Short mmCIF file of C-alpha atoms in Angstrom, two decimals:
data_model
loop_
_atom_site.label_atom_id
_atom_site.label_comp_id
_atom_site.label_asym_id
_atom_site.label_seq_id
_atom_site.Cartn_x
_atom_site.Cartn_y
_atom_site.Cartn_z
CA MET A 1 8.05 -14.17 93.66
CA ASP A 2 5.10 -13.21 92.63
CA GLN A 3 1.32 -12.87 93.41
CA LEU A 4 0.46 -16.23 91.93
CA ALA A 5 3.22 -18.11 92.77
CA LEU A 6 2.48 -16.91 96.62
CA LEU A 7 -0.72 -18.21 96.17
CA PHE A 8 0.42 -21.66 95.34
CA VAL A 9 2.96 -22.07 97.37
CA LEU A 10 -0.11 -21.39 100.19
CA LEU A 11 -1.84 -23.97 98.10
CA LEU A 12 1.04 -26.63 98.52
CA GLY A 13 1.21 -25.64 102.19
CA ALA A 14 -2.56 -26.24 102.86
CA VAL A 15 -1.99 -29.63 101.57
CA VAL A 16 0.99 -30.89 103.09
CA SER A 17 0.19 -29.27 106.64
CA VAL A 18 -2.69 -31.96 107.47
CA PRO A 19 -0.45 -34.91 107.61
CA VAL A 20 2.47 -32.95 108.82
CA GLY A 21 0.03 -31.61 111.64
CA ASP A 22 -1.17 -35.06 112.56
CA ARG A 23 2.20 -36.71 112.85
CA LEU A 24 3.30 -33.60 115.05
CA GLY A 25 -0.23 -33.38 116.67
CA LEU A 26 -0.62 -29.61 115.84
CA PRO A 27 -3.71 -28.21 114.24
CA SER A 28 -3.19 -27.75 110.27
CA PRO A 29 -4.65 -23.73 110.58
CA VAL A 30 -1.83 -22.92 113.51
CA LEU A 31 1.11 -24.59 110.97
CA MET A 32 -0.28 -22.51 108.28
CA THR A 33 0.01 -19.52 109.91
CA LEU A 34 3.24 -20.08 110.91
CA LEU A 35 4.18 -21.00 107.64
CA GLY A 36 2.49 -17.23 106.66
CA VAL A 37 4.85 -15.84 109.32
CA ALA A 38 8.24 -17.64 107.83
CA LEU A 39 7.10 -16.31 104.36
CA ALA A 40 6.90 -12.84 105.75
CA LEU A 41 10.09 -13.10 107.16
CA LEU A 42 11.75 -13.35 103.38
CA PRO A 43 13.07 -10.56 101.49
CA PHE A 44 12.05 -12.08 98.21
CA VAL A 45 8.41 -12.72 99.43
CA PRO A 46 6.00 -9.83 98.19
CA ASN A 47 3.37 -8.29 100.16
CA VAL A 48 -0.11 -9.59 99.97
CA GLU A 49 -2.14 -7.34 97.86
CA VAL A 50 -5.35 -8.40 98.10
CA PRO A 51 -8.11 -6.12 98.88
CA PRO A 52 -9.33 -6.04 101.82
CA ASP A 53 -12.96 -5.74 100.78
CA LEU A 54 -12.40 -9.03 98.64
CA ILE A 55 -11.05 -11.41 101.99
CA LEU A 56 -14.13 -11.85 103.39
CA PRO A 57 -16.47 -12.04 100.60
CA LEU A 58 -13.72 -14.64 98.81
CA LEU A 59 -13.10 -16.58 101.54
CA LEU A 60 -15.81 -16.99 104.44
CA PRO A 61 -18.69 -17.97 102.02
CA PRO A 62 -16.94 -21.37 101.12
CA LEU A 63 -15.23 -22.03 104.68
CA LEU A 64 -18.68 -21.15 106.30
CA TYR A 65 -20.77 -23.66 104.12
CA ALA A 66 -18.12 -26.63 104.52
CA ALA A 67 -18.89 -25.80 108.44
CA VAL A 68 -22.78 -26.14 108.18
CA ARG A 69 -22.51 -29.24 105.88
CA ARG A 70 -21.16 -30.86 109.49
CA THR A 71 -23.97 -30.02 111.73
CA SER A 72 -27.64 -29.80 111.27
CA TRP A 73 -30.83 -27.77 112.34
CA ARG A 74 -31.51 -29.80 114.93
CA GLN A 75 -28.12 -29.11 116.56
CA PHE A 76 -28.95 -24.80 116.39
CA THR A 77 -32.50 -25.17 117.63
CA ALA A 78 -31.15 -27.77 120.56
CA ASN A 79 -28.18 -25.32 121.43
CA LYS A 80 -29.95 -21.98 121.05
CA ARG A 81 -29.30 -20.84 124.76
CA PRO A 82 -25.67 -21.92 125.10
CA ILE A 83 -25.04 -20.32 121.21
CA PHE A 84 -27.02 -17.16 122.45
CA LEU A 85 -24.64 -16.64 125.74
CA LEU A 86 -21.58 -17.32 123.39
CA ALA A 87 -22.32 -15.78 119.78
CA VAL A 88 -24.50 -12.92 121.13
CA ALA A 89 -23.72 -11.99 124.66
CA LEU A 90 -20.06 -12.76 124.69
CA VAL A 91 -19.47 -10.62 121.41
CA PHE A 92 -21.30 -7.89 123.11
CA VAL A 93 -19.34 -8.45 126.51
CA THR A 94 -15.70 -8.50 125.12
CA MET A 95 -16.60 -5.81 122.82
CA PHE A 96 -17.40 -3.08 125.72
CA CYS A 97 -14.79 -4.64 127.87
CA VAL A 98 -11.69 -4.34 124.98
CA ALA A 99 -13.29 -0.76 123.87
CA GLY A 100 -13.03 0.36 127.70
CA VAL A 101 -9.01 -0.74 127.75
CA ALA A 102 -8.08 0.44 124.32
CA HIS A 103 -9.41 3.86 125.36
CA ALA A 104 -7.91 3.93 128.25
CA ILE A 105 -4.40 2.77 127.34
CA VAL A 106 -3.88 4.11 123.47
CA PRO A 107 -3.30 7.88 123.66
CA GLY A 108 -6.21 9.60 122.02
CA LEU A 109 -8.00 6.57 120.92
CA PRO A 110 -11.52 7.78 120.22
CA ILE A 111 -14.20 5.38 121.92
CA ALA A 112 -16.36 4.71 118.80
CA ALA A 113 -12.77 3.45 117.36
CA ALA A 114 -11.95 1.37 120.28
CA LEU A 115 -15.51 -0.23 119.70
CA ALA A 116 -14.52 -0.87 116.26
CA LEU A 117 -11.35 -2.22 117.41
CA GLY A 118 -13.75 -4.40 120.21
CA ALA A 119 -16.07 -5.28 117.62
CA LEU A 120 -13.15 -6.98 115.26
CA VAL A 121 -11.30 -8.66 117.75
CA ALA A 122 -14.57 -10.13 119.84
CA PRO A 123 -15.89 -13.52 117.27
CA PRO A 124 -13.71 -16.58 117.73
CA ASP A 125 -12.71 -17.60 114.42
CA PRO A 126 -15.77 -20.32 113.02
CA VAL A 127 -13.07 -22.02 110.85
CA ALA A 128 -9.99 -22.51 113.46
CA ALA A 129 -12.17 -23.71 116.21
CA THR A 130 -14.04 -26.18 114.10
CA ALA A 131 -10.73 -27.03 112.57
CA VAL A 132 -8.48 -27.18 115.53
CA ALA A 133 -11.46 -28.92 117.79
CA GLY A 134 -12.24 -31.42 115.28
CA GLN A 135 -8.69 -33.04 115.36
CA LEU A 136 -8.76 -33.22 118.91
CA GLY A 137 -11.26 -36.06 119.56
CA LEU A 138 -13.18 -33.75 121.89
CA PRO A 139 -16.80 -34.58 123.14
CA ARG A 140 -19.30 -34.15 120.35
CA ARG A 141 -21.10 -31.75 122.75
CA LEU A 142 -18.17 -28.98 123.13
CA VAL A 143 -17.94 -29.26 119.08
CA SER A 144 -21.09 -28.66 118.84
CA ILE A 145 -21.26 -25.78 121.16
CA LEU A 146 -17.75 -24.32 119.09
CA GLU A 147 -19.48 -24.86 115.54
CA GLY A 148 -22.87 -23.07 117.03
CA GLU A 149 -20.88 -19.75 118.60
CA GLY A 150 -18.02 -19.72 115.74
CA LEU A 151 -20.90 -19.83 112.96
CA PHE A 152 -23.46 -17.11 114.71
CA ASN A 153 -20.71 -15.13 116.43
CA ASP A 154 -19.16 -13.35 113.68
CA VAL A 155 -23.03 -12.00 112.40
CA THR A 156 -23.02 -10.17 115.83
CA ALA A 157 -19.66 -8.86 115.32
CA ILE A 158 -19.79 -7.81 111.73
CA VAL A 159 -23.11 -5.75 112.18
CA LEU A 160 -21.44 -4.01 115.07
CA TYR A 161 -18.34 -3.52 113.56
CA HIS A 162 -20.13 -1.61 110.70
CA VAL A 163 -22.08 0.17 113.11
CA ALA A 164 -18.47 1.64 114.72
CA ILE A 165 -16.75 2.09 111.69
CA ALA A 166 -20.15 4.45 110.45
CA ALA A 167 -20.38 5.75 114.03
CA VAL A 168 -15.88 7.08 113.23
CA VAL A 169 -16.78 8.08 110.06
CA SER A 170 -19.90 10.39 109.82
CA GLY A 171 -19.28 11.59 113.51
CA THR A 172 -23.03 10.56 114.66
CA PHE A 173 -23.97 7.38 116.52
CA SER A 174 -27.77 6.70 117.36
CA PRO A 175 -28.48 3.26 119.58
CA TRP A 176 -31.66 3.22 118.26
CA GLY A 177 -30.52 3.14 114.60
CA ALA A 178 -27.66 0.79 115.48
CA GLY A 179 -30.57 -1.35 116.88
CA LEU A 180 -32.55 -1.29 114.10
CA ASP A 181 -29.68 -1.96 111.63
CA LEU A 182 -29.32 -5.01 113.73
CA VAL A 183 -32.25 -6.24 113.31
CA LEU A 184 -33.38 -5.31 109.86
CA SER A 185 -29.62 -7.15 109.00
CA ALA A 186 -30.68 -10.39 110.43
CA VAL A 187 -34.13 -10.36 108.46
CA VAL A 188 -32.98 -9.48 105.35
CA ALA A 189 -30.55 -12.31 105.50
CA VAL A 190 -32.68 -14.88 106.26
CA ALA A 191 -35.21 -13.85 103.78
CA VAL A 192 -32.21 -13.84 101.23
CA GLY A 193 -30.64 -17.45 102.45
CA LEU A 194 -34.19 -19.20 102.23
CA VAL A 195 -35.24 -17.54 99.03
CA LEU A 196 -31.79 -19.16 97.26
CA GLY A 197 -31.80 -22.45 99.37
CA TRP A 198 -35.23 -23.11 98.10
CA GLY A 199 -34.05 -22.35 94.33
CA ALA A 200 -31.00 -23.83 94.73
CA ASN A 201 -32.64 -27.25 95.67
CA LYS A 202 -35.14 -26.65 93.00
CA LEU A 203 -32.47 -26.06 90.52
CA MET A 204 -30.52 -29.13 91.78
CA ASP A 205 -34.04 -31.47 90.88
CA LEU A 206 -33.83 -29.61 86.76
CA LEU A 207 -29.92 -30.39 86.62
CA GLY A 208 -29.66 -33.65 87.79
CA ASP A 209 -26.18 -34.65 87.08
CA ALA A 210 -23.46 -34.82 90.24
CA THR A 211 -20.93 -32.71 88.51
CA LEU A 212 -23.46 -29.86 88.04
CA GLN A 213 -25.10 -30.08 91.22
CA ILE A 214 -21.75 -29.87 93.04
CA GLY A 215 -20.94 -26.92 91.00
CA LEU A 216 -24.11 -24.96 92.37
CA THR A 217 -23.34 -25.27 95.48
CA LEU A 218 -20.03 -24.00 94.92
CA LEU A 219 -21.81 -21.05 93.60
CA VAL A 220 -24.52 -20.61 95.79
CA PRO A 221 -23.11 -19.52 98.94
CA TYR A 222 -21.48 -16.67 97.30
CA ALA A 223 -24.59 -15.81 95.75
CA SER A 224 -26.38 -15.63 99.07
CA TYR A 225 -23.44 -13.86 100.73
CA VAL A 226 -23.37 -11.04 97.81
CA LEU A 227 -27.01 -10.85 97.25
CA ALA A 228 -27.35 -10.49 101.26
CA GLU A 229 -24.80 -7.60 101.32
CA GLU A 230 -26.04 -5.93 98.39
CA LEU A 231 -29.37 -5.15 100.26
CA HIS A 232 -27.53 -4.58 103.47
CA GLY A 233 -28.32 -7.41 105.17
CA SER A 234 -25.62 -10.05 107.13
CA GLY A 235 -24.03 -11.98 104.39
CA VAL A 236 -22.75 -14.46 107.25
CA LEU A 237 -26.20 -15.12 108.43
CA ALA A 238 -27.31 -15.62 104.72
CA VAL A 239 -24.73 -18.19 103.87
CA LEU A 240 -25.70 -20.20 106.86
CA THR A 241 -29.25 -19.97 106.09
CA THR A 242 -28.88 -21.17 102.56
CA ALA A 243 -26.75 -23.81 103.68
CA LEU A 244 -28.91 -25.09 106.25
CA PHE A 245 -31.90 -25.08 103.91
CA ILE A 246 -29.95 -27.08 101.60
CA SER A 247 -28.76 -29.61 104.07
CA GLU A 248 -31.93 -30.14 105.40
CA TYR A 249 -34.32 -30.27 102.27
CA ALA A 250 -32.05 -31.02 99.46
CA THR A 251 -30.67 -34.72 100.14
CA ASP A 252 -32.02 -37.77 98.28
CA ALA A 253 -30.71 -41.21 100.20
CA ASP A 254 -30.65 -42.99 96.64
CA ASP A 255 -28.23 -39.98 95.32
CA VAL A 256 -25.31 -41.85 96.06
CA MET A 257 -22.89 -40.38 93.91
CA THR A 258 -23.88 -37.19 94.32
CA ARG A 259 -23.12 -37.46 98.17
CA LEU A 260 -20.01 -39.31 97.92
CA ALA A 261 -18.80 -36.39 95.17
CA GLY A 262 -20.01 -33.64 96.96
CA HIS A 263 -18.75 -34.87 100.46
CA THR A 264 -15.05 -35.73 98.57
CA PHE A 265 -15.13 -31.80 96.68
CA TRP A 266 -16.01 -29.89 99.79
CA ASP A 267 -13.20 -31.74 101.90
CA ILE A 268 -10.73 -30.42 99.06
CA VAL A 269 -12.20 -26.98 99.17
CA ASP A 270 -12.46 -26.74 103.09
CA THR A 271 -8.70 -27.96 103.45
CA LEU A 272 -7.56 -25.70 100.44
CA VAL A 273 -9.55 -22.59 101.34
CA THR A 274 -8.68 -22.87 105.18
CA GLY A 275 -4.92 -23.22 104.30
CA VAL A 276 -5.00 -20.10 102.42
CA ALA A 277 -6.95 -18.06 104.64
CA PHE A 278 -4.62 -18.88 107.75
CA GLY A 279 -1.55 -18.32 105.55
CA LEU A 280 -2.46 -14.89 104.31
CA ILE A 281 -2.91 -14.23 108.44
CA GLY A 282 1.09 -14.86 109.11
CA LEU A 283 1.71 -12.80 105.40
CA GLU A 284 -0.26 -9.87 107.32
CA LEU A 285 2.78 -9.46 109.56
CA HIS A 286 4.32 -7.42 106.76
CA ASN A 287 1.71 -4.86 107.64
CA ALA A 288 2.57 -5.40 111.67
CA VAL A 289 6.47 -4.65 110.89
CA ARG A 290 5.60 -1.64 108.87
CA THR A 291 3.26 -0.11 110.98
CA ALA A 292 5.08 -0.74 114.36
CA SER A 293 8.24 0.82 113.12
CA GLY A 294 9.96 2.81 115.78
CA ARG A 295 7.02 2.09 118.14
CA TRP A 296 7.49 -1.81 119.27
CA GLY A 297 7.73 -1.72 123.06
CA GLU A 298 4.64 0.57 122.90
CA MET A 299 2.44 -1.11 120.80
CA LEU A 300 3.47 -4.63 121.75
CA GLY A 301 2.51 -3.91 125.35
CA TRP A 302 -1.04 -2.35 123.94
CA ALA A 303 -1.66 -5.67 121.84
CA LEU A 304 -0.61 -7.88 125.01
CA ALA A 305 -3.01 -5.66 127.11
CA ILE A 306 -5.63 -6.34 125.07
CA ALA A 307 -5.04 -9.93 124.04
CA GLY A 308 -5.35 -10.74 127.98
CA VAL A 309 -8.53 -8.78 128.07
CA VAL A 310 -9.87 -11.14 125.28
CA VAL A 311 -8.78 -14.13 126.79
CA LEU A 312 -9.41 -13.32 130.48
CA VAL A 313 -13.32 -12.12 129.57
CA ARG A 314 -13.88 -15.05 127.87
CA LEU A 315 -13.19 -17.16 130.84
CA LEU A 316 -15.07 -14.65 132.89
CA TRP A 317 -18.17 -14.96 130.99
CA LEU A 318 -17.96 -18.95 130.84
CA LEU A 319 -17.94 -19.96 134.34
CA PRO A 320 -21.41 -17.84 135.30
CA ALA A 321 -22.53 -18.88 131.72
CA THR A 322 -22.08 -22.72 132.03
CA TRP A 323 -23.40 -22.36 135.45
CA LEU A 324 -25.81 -20.86 134.61
CA THR A 325 -26.77 -23.11 131.71
CA LYS A 326 -26.62 -26.31 133.95
CA ARG A 327 -28.97 -25.15 136.25
CA LEU A 328 -31.27 -24.54 133.56
CA HIS A 329 -31.11 -27.54 131.76
CA ALA A 330 -31.44 -29.50 135.03
CA ARG A 331 -34.84 -27.80 135.73
CA ARG A 332 -36.27 -28.34 132.19
CA ASP A 333 -35.70 -31.72 129.98
CA TYR A 334 -33.72 -29.90 127.03
CA ASP A 335 -32.21 -31.46 124.50
CA GLU A 336 -29.01 -29.49 124.15
CA ASP A 337 -25.21 -29.82 124.74
CA ILE A 338 -23.48 -28.16 127.15
CA PRO A 339 -20.22 -28.40 128.91
CA MET A 340 -20.73 -31.39 131.79
CA SER A 341 -17.22 -30.42 133.78
CA TRP A 342 -14.85 -27.76 134.76
CA ARG A 343 -12.49 -29.30 132.52
CA GLU A 344 -14.32 -29.25 129.30
CA THR A 345 -15.47 -25.15 130.25
CA VAL A 346 -11.38 -25.10 130.79
CA VAL A 347 -11.21 -26.27 126.75
CA MET A 348 -13.97 -23.95 125.45
CA TRP A 349 -12.35 -21.14 127.05
CA TRP A 350 -8.95 -21.90 125.17
CA SER A 351 -10.66 -22.59 122.07
CA GLY A 352 -11.45 -19.01 121.63
CA MET A 353 -8.86 -18.47 118.92
CA ARG A 354 -9.30 -15.28 116.52
CA GLY A 355 -8.65 -15.47 112.59
CA VAL A 356 -9.83 -14.69 109.33
CA ALA A 357 -12.66 -12.30 109.98
CA SER A 358 -10.63 -10.44 112.56
CA VAL A 359 -7.79 -9.74 109.66
CA ALA A 360 -10.39 -9.05 106.99
CA LEU A 361 -12.52 -6.87 109.29
CA ALA A 362 -8.63 -4.86 110.62
CA LEU A 363 -7.73 -4.50 107.05
CA ALA A 364 -11.15 -3.37 105.46
CA ILE A 365 -10.81 0.02 108.14
CA PRO A 366 -11.32 2.96 105.93
CA LEU A 367 -8.28 5.22 105.51
CA ARG A 368 -10.27 8.80 105.68
CA THR A 369 -13.48 9.47 107.44
CA ASP A 370 -16.53 11.54 105.63
CA ASP A 371 -14.74 14.95 106.13
CA GLY A 372 -11.38 13.96 104.73
CA SER A 373 -9.21 13.28 107.92
CA PRO A 374 -7.51 10.11 108.48
CA PHE A 375 -9.34 7.44 110.08
CA PRO A 376 -8.09 7.93 114.28
CA ASP A 377 -5.09 5.47 115.49
CA ARG A 378 -5.56 3.30 111.93
CA ASP A 379 -2.68 1.85 111.99
CA GLU A 380 -2.61 1.30 115.87
CA ILE A 381 -6.18 -0.50 115.70
CA VAL A 382 -4.61 -2.79 112.99
CA PHE A 383 -1.38 -3.82 114.86
CA ILE A 384 -3.35 -4.52 117.95
CA ALA A 385 -5.38 -6.87 116.23
CA PHE A 386 -3.02 -8.62 114.53
CA GLY A 387 -1.17 -9.09 117.85
CA VAL A 388 -4.30 -10.52 119.22
CA ILE A 389 -5.19 -12.90 116.51
CA MET A 390 -1.30 -13.73 116.68
CA VAL A 391 -1.35 -14.41 120.47
CA THR A 392 -4.73 -16.64 120.61
CA LEU A 393 -4.29 -18.39 117.37
CA VAL A 394 -0.55 -19.55 118.00
CA LEU A 395 -0.50 -19.38 121.58
CA GLN A 396 -3.53 -21.06 121.87
CA GLY A 397 -3.63 -23.45 119.02
CA LEU A 398 -0.12 -24.80 119.89
CA THR A 399 -0.75 -25.70 123.21
CA LEU A 400 -4.68 -26.71 123.25
CA PRO A 401 -3.45 -30.39 122.26
CA TRP A 402 -1.85 -30.39 125.17
CA LEU A 403 -4.47 -28.85 127.25
CA VAL A 404 -6.91 -31.71 125.92
CA LYS A 405 -4.79 -34.59 126.79
CA ARG A 406 -3.89 -32.80 130.32
CA LEU A 407 -7.23 -32.60 131.47
CA GLY A 408 -8.13 -35.86 129.91
CA VAL A 409 -11.21 -34.37 127.54
CA GLN A 410 -12.17 -36.72 125.17
CA ALA A 411 -15.01 -38.22 123.15
CA ASP A 412 -17.52 -40.14 124.88
CA THR A 413 -16.68 -43.54 122.19
CA GLU A 414 -19.05 -45.65 124.43
CA ARG A 415 -21.85 -43.31 123.82
CA GLU A 416 -21.00 -43.06 119.98
CA LYS A 417 -21.24 -46.80 120.03
CA GLU A 418 -24.56 -46.95 121.18
CA PHE A 419 -26.05 -44.72 118.57
CA GLU A 420 -23.99 -46.34 116.19
CA LYS A 421 -25.48 -49.49 117.18
CA ALA A 422 -29.35 -48.28 117.59
CA LEU A 423 -28.68 -46.73 114.06
CA ALA A 424 -27.62 -50.36 112.59
CA ILE A 425 -30.58 -52.19 114.17
CA ARG A 426 -32.63 -49.52 112.71
CA ALA A 427 -31.19 -49.80 109.34
CA ALA A 428 -31.52 -53.59 109.43
CA LYS A 429 -35.30 -53.38 110.80
CA ALA A 430 -36.07 -51.07 107.60
CA ALA A 431 -34.31 -53.67 104.87
CA LYS A 432 -36.27 -56.55 106.59
CA ARG A 433 -40.20 -54.72 106.21
CA ARG A 434 -39.12 -54.14 102.67
CA LEU A 435 -38.55 -57.31 102.45
CA ARG A 436 -41.60 -58.21 103.49
CA GLU A 437 -43.44 -55.47 101.25
CA ILE A 438 -41.56 -57.29 98.38
CA GLU A 439 -42.64 -60.69 99.25
CA SER A 440 -46.51 -59.65 99.73
CA VAL A 441 -46.72 -58.29 95.99
CA GLU A 442 -43.69 -60.79 94.56
CA GLU A 443 -43.18 -64.73 94.44
CA LEU A 444 -39.90 -65.01 95.92
CA PRO A 445 -37.90 -68.79 95.33
CA ASP A 446 -37.51 -69.38 99.59
CA GLU A 447 -33.86 -69.62 98.88
CA LEU A 448 -33.42 -65.94 97.52
CA SER A 449 -36.25 -64.82 100.39
CA GLU A 450 -33.14 -66.70 102.78
CA ARG A 451 -30.40 -65.10 101.24
CA MET A 452 -31.98 -61.57 101.16
CA LEU A 453 -33.03 -62.13 104.49
CA ARG A 454 -29.11 -62.53 105.62
CA ARG A 455 -28.59 -59.29 103.44
CA ALA A 456 -30.70 -57.19 105.41
CA PHE A 457 -29.40 -58.18 108.41
CA GLU A 458 -25.93 -57.90 107.38
CA ILE A 459 -26.79 -53.91 106.50
CA GLY A 460 -27.20 -53.86 110.07
CA VAL A 461 -23.74 -55.90 111.06
CA ARG A 462 -21.80 -54.15 108.48
CA ILE A 463 -22.29 -50.59 110.49
CA SER A 464 -21.84 -52.01 113.86
CA PRO A 465 -21.08 -55.42 114.48
CA GLU A 466 -22.12 -55.76 117.48
CA MET A 467 -25.31 -56.08 116.83
CA GLY A 468 -25.88 -59.61 116.41
CA GLU A 469 -25.84 -62.71 118.20
CA GLU A 470 -22.61 -64.43 118.52
CA GLU A 471 -23.85 -67.60 116.46
CA ARG A 472 -25.16 -65.48 114.04
CA LEU A 473 -22.09 -63.29 114.00
CA GLU A 474 -19.61 -66.05 113.84
CA ALA A 475 -21.95 -67.48 110.64
CA HIS A 476 -22.01 -63.75 109.29
CA ALA A 477 -17.96 -63.47 109.57
CA LYS A 478 -17.70 -66.63 107.32
CA ARG A 479 -19.88 -65.34 104.79
CA VAL A 480 -17.98 -62.10 104.90
CA ARG A 481 -14.32 -63.99 104.62
CA ARG A 482 -16.02 -65.32 101.81
CA LEU A 483 -17.16 -62.06 100.08
CA GLN A 484 -13.80 -60.50 100.56
CA ARG A 485 -12.11 -63.22 98.54
CA VAL A 486 -14.35 -63.15 96.35
CA ARG A 487 -14.55 -59.01 96.37
CA ARG A 488 -10.66 -59.55 95.88
CA ILE A 489 -10.60 -61.75 92.77
CA GLU A 490 -13.27 -59.47 91.14
CA GLY A 491 -11.15 -56.49 92.27
CA GLU A 492 -8.30 -57.83 90.06
CA LEU A 493 -10.47 -58.85 87.07
CA LEU A 494 -11.67 -54.93 87.34
CA SER A 495 -8.37 -53.90 87.44
CA ALA A 496 -7.07 -56.02 84.23
CA ALA A 497 -10.33 -54.66 82.48
CA ARG A 498 -9.44 -51.04 83.49
CA HIS A 499 -6.06 -51.24 82.59
CA GLU A 500 -7.23 -52.57 79.07
CA VAL A 501 -9.88 -50.33 78.49
CA LEU A 502 -7.22 -47.15 79.63
CA ALA A 503 -4.50 -48.89 76.91
CA ALA A 504 -7.10 -48.15 74.16
CA ARG A 505 -7.01 -44.56 74.62
CA SER A 506 -3.61 -44.10 72.86
CA GLU A 507 -4.34 -46.54 69.96
CA PRO A 508 -4.79 -45.01 66.53
CA GLY A 509 -8.23 -44.05 65.90
CA ALA A 510 -9.43 -44.51 69.69
CA ASP A 511 -12.29 -41.94 70.54
CA PRO A 512 -11.03 -40.47 74.19
CA GLU A 513 -15.11 -39.94 75.26
CA VAL A 514 -16.16 -43.44 74.66
CA VAL A 515 -12.74 -44.34 76.57
CA ASP A 516 -13.76 -42.17 79.27
CA ARG A 517 -17.20 -43.25 79.40
CA VAL A 518 -16.44 -47.06 79.47
CA LEU A 519 -13.57 -46.59 82.33
CA ARG A 520 -16.56 -44.46 84.17
CA GLN A 521 -18.82 -47.35 83.94
CA LEU A 522 -15.99 -49.88 85.48
CA ASP A 523 -14.98 -47.24 88.41
CA VAL A 524 -18.35 -47.21 89.01
CA ARG A 525 -18.75 -50.73 89.23
CA SER A 526 -15.95 -50.80 91.41
CA LEU A 527 -16.91 -48.41 93.81
CA ARG A 528 -19.68 -50.82 94.35
#
């Protein structure tokens, strides 16, 4: 099996793992990791030869962009306090705790190298957290916090990692210089993200075509990441800024085709890239086995000890941080999402899985320092990092569904229904206001005016059937049944038309482009 065949196997696994995970009640990223481990144990499967410095630029931009599309700037601003406590403060605390323990138990490990290990295992993986949490029906406030933490903690951890690596490679370290690098990296990233987001927004208006606009959204995250890294900024933060800008300012309410096609396209990208990313994590078992040759007991002990530190520190930090956030939340009227019970705090704790970023940072550790000597204990650091990733991702990922069910943590469906009903009422009122505006400038027959008024009401009822009164709902139900019958018959008519047009494609002298254009018109009509 060559590298290309292995890639196709991972892509197929990414598609199949979703329905299999749904049936088994397990997160698809965990299944893909186990698939990668199984492939790594097969003798005919080659070692993965992806350059470490390409893993983050290839995988993170589309994954981050897809994750940001599911949230909004309001959520980030409302949750700035819990995000800061988790994404910034917890990363620092985890890094220093891991560094202290690693320096103590691994003989001869320099403190700077231990800090590099702490930085690369500190951030929970944003893709794993959102992918796993999204499938378990967790309360939206928990998902929002996990998304915010996962999206911002990589920024902090990657900058700290580069500072620690530079200290090992150069042999010098300046706290003031490290702090300045952190600030400059964030400033450059935000500037790049805003500029590219604004430029992409303007370019989308010029392109007009849905296909070209969606293609641009695939290129922009990569451009934002690479440009920020070239200017010594944070590529992750640049992608976040660009994605947030586009999601806030590049939305045309009437651009239905671009929105529907864009959602479908990014769902596909998210599924495939996530599958490949976690499959690669499992395939790295080759390197871990080779590194630990002859020293299994000792190195497994180190890896389990550091994994225990990572998991324990998260719990010990979350308990007071959640209490503090609740106290501040009670004193002031902040519209923020916080865990509302100890059960939700436990679920947040157990959701701290490591993944793609940690693997990429571990593999990107230089082989040698500036003076030509080998990077101290590089093999040990890589093995420990891989052990932490496997313990947190597989163990926590496999047991999280059971824990959520056991604790009874689930989404507040009643609150969601109330919000959906409120939106339905707003939508129906907006439609009625527009109808009155039309009637003020156009003379509509009474029959047409009454019909349009019913249509305005039906817009809301279709969103939330509970918004209408009982009598009007019964009348609406009758109209819906009649409309469904009309649509069924119309659907069969359109189906016959599509079959006839498609059959003409293979006839002599038929122009395929004309056939496809007509077929697209029928497809759009069917969609409407």
